[in-house]
Coordinates of N, CA and C in Angstrom, one line a residue:
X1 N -53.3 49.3 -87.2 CA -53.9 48.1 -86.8 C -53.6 47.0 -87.9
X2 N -53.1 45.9 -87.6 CA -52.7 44.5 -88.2 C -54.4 44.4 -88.7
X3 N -54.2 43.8 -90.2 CA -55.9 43.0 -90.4 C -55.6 41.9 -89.6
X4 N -56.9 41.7 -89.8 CA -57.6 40.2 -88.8 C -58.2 39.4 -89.6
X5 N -58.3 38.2 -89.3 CA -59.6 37.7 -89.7 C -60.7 37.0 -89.0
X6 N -61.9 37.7 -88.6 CA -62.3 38.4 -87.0 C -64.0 37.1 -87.1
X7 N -64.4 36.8 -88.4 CA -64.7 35.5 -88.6 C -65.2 35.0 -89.8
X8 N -65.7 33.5 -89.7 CA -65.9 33.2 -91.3 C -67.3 32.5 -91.1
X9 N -68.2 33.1 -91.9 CA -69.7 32.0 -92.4 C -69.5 31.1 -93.8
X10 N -70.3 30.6 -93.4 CA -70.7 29.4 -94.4 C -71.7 29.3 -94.8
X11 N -72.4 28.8 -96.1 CA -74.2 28.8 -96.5 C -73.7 27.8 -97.5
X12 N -74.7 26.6 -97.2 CA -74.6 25.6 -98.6 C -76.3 25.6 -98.9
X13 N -76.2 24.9 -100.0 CA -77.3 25.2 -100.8 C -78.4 24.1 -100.3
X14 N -79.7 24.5 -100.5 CA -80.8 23.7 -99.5 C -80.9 22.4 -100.2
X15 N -80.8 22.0 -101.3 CA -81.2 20.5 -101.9 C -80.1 19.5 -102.1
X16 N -80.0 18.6 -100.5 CA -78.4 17.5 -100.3 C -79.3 15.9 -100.9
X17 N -78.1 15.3 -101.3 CA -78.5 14.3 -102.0 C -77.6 12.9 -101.7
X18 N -78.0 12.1 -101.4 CA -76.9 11.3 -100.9 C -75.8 10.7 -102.2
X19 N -75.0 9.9 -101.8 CA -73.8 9.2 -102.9 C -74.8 8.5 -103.8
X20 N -75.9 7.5 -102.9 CA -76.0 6.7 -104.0 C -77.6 7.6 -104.7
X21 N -78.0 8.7 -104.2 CA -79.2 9.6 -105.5 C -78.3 9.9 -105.9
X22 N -77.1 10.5 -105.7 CA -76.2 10.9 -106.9 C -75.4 9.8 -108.0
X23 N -75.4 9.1 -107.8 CA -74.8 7.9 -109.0 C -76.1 7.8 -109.7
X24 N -77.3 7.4 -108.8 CA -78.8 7.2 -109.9 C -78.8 8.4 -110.6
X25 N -78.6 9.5 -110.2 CA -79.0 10.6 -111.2 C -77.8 10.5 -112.5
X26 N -76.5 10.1 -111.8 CA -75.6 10.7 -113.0 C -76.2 9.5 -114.1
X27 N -76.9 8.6 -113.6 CA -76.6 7.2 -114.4 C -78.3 8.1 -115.4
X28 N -79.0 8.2 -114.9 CA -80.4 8.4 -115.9 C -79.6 9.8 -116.9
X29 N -79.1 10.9 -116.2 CA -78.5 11.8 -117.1 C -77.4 11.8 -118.3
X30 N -76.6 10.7 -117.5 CA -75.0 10.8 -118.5 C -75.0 9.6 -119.4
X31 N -76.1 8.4 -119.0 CA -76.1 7.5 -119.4 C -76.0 7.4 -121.6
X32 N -77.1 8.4 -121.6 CA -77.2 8.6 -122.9 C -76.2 8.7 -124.2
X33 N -75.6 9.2 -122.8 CA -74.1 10.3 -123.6 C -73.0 9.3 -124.1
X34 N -72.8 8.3 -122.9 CA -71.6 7.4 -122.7 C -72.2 6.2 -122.4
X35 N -72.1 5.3 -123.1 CA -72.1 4.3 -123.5 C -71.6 3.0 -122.3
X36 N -70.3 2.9 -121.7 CA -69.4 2.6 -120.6 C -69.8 3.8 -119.5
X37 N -70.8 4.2 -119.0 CA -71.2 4.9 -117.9 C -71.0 4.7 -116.6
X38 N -70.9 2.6 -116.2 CA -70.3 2.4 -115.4 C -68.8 2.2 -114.6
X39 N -68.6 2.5 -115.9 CA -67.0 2.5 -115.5 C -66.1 3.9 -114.6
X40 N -67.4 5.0 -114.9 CA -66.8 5.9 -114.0 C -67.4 6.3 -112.9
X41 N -68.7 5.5 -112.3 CA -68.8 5.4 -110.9 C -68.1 5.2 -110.1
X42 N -66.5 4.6 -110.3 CA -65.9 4.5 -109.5 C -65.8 5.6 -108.8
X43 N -65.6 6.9 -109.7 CA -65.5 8.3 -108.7 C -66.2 8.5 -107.5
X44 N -67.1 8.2 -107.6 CA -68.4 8.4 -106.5 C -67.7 7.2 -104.9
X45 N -67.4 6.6 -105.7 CA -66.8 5.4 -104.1 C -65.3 6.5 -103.7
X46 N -64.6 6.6 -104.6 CA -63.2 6.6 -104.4 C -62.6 8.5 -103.9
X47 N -64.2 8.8 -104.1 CA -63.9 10.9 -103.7 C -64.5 10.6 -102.3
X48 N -65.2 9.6 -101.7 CA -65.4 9.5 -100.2 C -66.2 11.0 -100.1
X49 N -67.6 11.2 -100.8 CA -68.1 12.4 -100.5 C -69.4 12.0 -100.4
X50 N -69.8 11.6 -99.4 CA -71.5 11.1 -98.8 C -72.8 11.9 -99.6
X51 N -72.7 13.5 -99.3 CA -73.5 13.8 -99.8 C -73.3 15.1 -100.8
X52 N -74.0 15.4 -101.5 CA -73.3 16.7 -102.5 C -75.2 17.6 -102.3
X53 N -74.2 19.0 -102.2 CA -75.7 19.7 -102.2 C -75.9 20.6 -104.0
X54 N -77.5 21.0 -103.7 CA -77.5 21.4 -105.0 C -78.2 23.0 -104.9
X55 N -78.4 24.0 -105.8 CA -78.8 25.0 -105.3 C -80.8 24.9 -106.1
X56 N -80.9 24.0 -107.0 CA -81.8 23.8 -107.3 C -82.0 22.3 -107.0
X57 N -83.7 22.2 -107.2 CA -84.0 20.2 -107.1 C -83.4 19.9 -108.5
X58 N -83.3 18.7 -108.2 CA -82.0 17.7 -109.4 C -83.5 17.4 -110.9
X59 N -84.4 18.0 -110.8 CA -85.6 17.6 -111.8 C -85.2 18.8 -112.8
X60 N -84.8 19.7 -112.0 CA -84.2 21.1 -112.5 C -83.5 20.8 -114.2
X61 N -82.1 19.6 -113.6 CA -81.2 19.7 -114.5 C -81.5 18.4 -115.6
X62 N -82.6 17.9 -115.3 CA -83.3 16.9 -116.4 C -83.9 17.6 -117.9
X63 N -84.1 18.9 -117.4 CA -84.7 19.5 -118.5 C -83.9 20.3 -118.9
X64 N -84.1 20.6 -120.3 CA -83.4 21.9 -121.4 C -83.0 23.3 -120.7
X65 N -82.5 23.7 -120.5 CA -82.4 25.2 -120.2 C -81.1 26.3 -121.0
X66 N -81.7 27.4 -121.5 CA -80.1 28.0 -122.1 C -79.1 28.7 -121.2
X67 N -78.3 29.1 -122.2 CA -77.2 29.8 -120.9 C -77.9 31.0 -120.2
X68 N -78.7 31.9 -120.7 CA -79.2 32.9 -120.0 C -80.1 32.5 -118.8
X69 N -80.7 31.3 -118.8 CA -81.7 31.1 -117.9 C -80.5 30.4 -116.2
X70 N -79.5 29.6 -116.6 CA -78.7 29.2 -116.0 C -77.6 30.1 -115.4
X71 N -77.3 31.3 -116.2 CA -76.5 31.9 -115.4 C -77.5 33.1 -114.4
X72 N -78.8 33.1 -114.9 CA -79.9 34.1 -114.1 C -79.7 33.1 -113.1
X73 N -80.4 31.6 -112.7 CA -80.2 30.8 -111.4 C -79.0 31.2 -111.0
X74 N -77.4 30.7 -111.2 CA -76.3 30.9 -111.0 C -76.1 32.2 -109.9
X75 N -76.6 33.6 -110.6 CA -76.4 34.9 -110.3 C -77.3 35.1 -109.1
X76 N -78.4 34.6 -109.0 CA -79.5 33.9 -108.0 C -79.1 33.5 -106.7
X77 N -78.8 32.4 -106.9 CA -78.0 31.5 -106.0 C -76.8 32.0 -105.1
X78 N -76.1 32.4 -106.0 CA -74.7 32.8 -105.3 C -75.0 34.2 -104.4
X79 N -75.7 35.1 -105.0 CA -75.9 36.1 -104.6 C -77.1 35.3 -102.6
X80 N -77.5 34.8 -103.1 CA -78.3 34.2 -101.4 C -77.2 33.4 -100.6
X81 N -76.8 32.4 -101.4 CA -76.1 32.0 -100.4 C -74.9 32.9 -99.7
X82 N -74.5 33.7 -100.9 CA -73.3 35.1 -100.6 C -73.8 36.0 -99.1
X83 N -75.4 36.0 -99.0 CA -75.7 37.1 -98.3 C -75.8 36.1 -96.8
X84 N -76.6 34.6 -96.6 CA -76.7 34.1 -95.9 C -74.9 33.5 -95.2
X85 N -74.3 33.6 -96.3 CA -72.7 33.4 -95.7 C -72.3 35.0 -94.5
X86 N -72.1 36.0 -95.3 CA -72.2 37.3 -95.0 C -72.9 37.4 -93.1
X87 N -73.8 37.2 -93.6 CA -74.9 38.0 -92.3 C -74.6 36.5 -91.3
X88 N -74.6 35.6 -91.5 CA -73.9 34.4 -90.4 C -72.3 34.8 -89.9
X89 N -71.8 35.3 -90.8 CA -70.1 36.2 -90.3 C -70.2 37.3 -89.4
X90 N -71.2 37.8 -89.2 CA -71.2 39.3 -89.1 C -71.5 38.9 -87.2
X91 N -72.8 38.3 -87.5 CA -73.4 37.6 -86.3 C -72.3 36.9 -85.6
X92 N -71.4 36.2 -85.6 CA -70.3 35.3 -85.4 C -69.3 36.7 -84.8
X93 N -69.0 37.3 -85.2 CA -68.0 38.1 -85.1 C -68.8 39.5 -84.2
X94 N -70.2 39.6 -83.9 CA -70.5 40.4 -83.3 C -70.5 41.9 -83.6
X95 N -70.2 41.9 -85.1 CA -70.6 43.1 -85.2 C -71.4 44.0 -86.6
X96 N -71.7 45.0 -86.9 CA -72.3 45.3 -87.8 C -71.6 45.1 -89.4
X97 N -72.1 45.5 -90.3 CA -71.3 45.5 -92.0 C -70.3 46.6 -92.0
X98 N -70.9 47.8 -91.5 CA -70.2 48.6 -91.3 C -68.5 48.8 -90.7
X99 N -68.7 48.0 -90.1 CA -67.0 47.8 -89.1 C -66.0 46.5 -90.1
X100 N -66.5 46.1 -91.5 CA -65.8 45.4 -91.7 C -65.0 46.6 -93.3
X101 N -64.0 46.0 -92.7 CA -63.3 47.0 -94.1 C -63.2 45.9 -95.4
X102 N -62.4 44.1 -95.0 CA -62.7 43.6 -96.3 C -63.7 42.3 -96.2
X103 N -64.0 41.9 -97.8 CA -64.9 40.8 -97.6 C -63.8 39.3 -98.4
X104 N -63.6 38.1 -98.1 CA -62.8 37.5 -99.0 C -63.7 36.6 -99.0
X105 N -63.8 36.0 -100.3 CA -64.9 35.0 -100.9 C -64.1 33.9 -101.7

């Protein structure tokens, strides 16, 4: 038997934020850093991307955190949205985990 690819899920992350909360956040966050901050909002008009989702609330990334705590969310994250992707495919395709031989991510 030929593979197939018999169907595909999708899971984005619960917290969406529009173009213009995302320019106010980059502006309170990056502002510090870069001095000419407005000069690269242009990105935000010219990627034509309305809204951007997050896997945590954006108050999240206001604060300090180290790499261990960020890659624990990271490993978190992916692994739910991985399983809500998964179990939306299975459903779609009609059939159990069992009957699928690969997974491509």
């Amino acid at each position: 038997m030929m593979p197939r690819i018999v169907s595909i899920g999708t899971a984005n992350p619960h917290y969406t934020i529009t173009k213009q909360e995302s320019k106010e956040f980059s502006r309170r966050f990056f502002q510090p850093h870069f001095s000419d901050i407005e000069r690269l909002w242009q990105v935000f008009e010219s990627a034509e991307i309305e809204n951007r989702s997050f896997s945590t609330p954006l108050e999240w990334f206001e604060k300090p955190h180290d790499w261990a705590e960020k890659n624990q969310l990271y490993v978190q994250q992916a692994l739910e949205l991985s399983v809500r992707a998964i179990e939306q495919c299975l459903e779609r395709a009609g059939v159990t985990a069992e009957a699928i031989d690969h997974v491509i991510m």
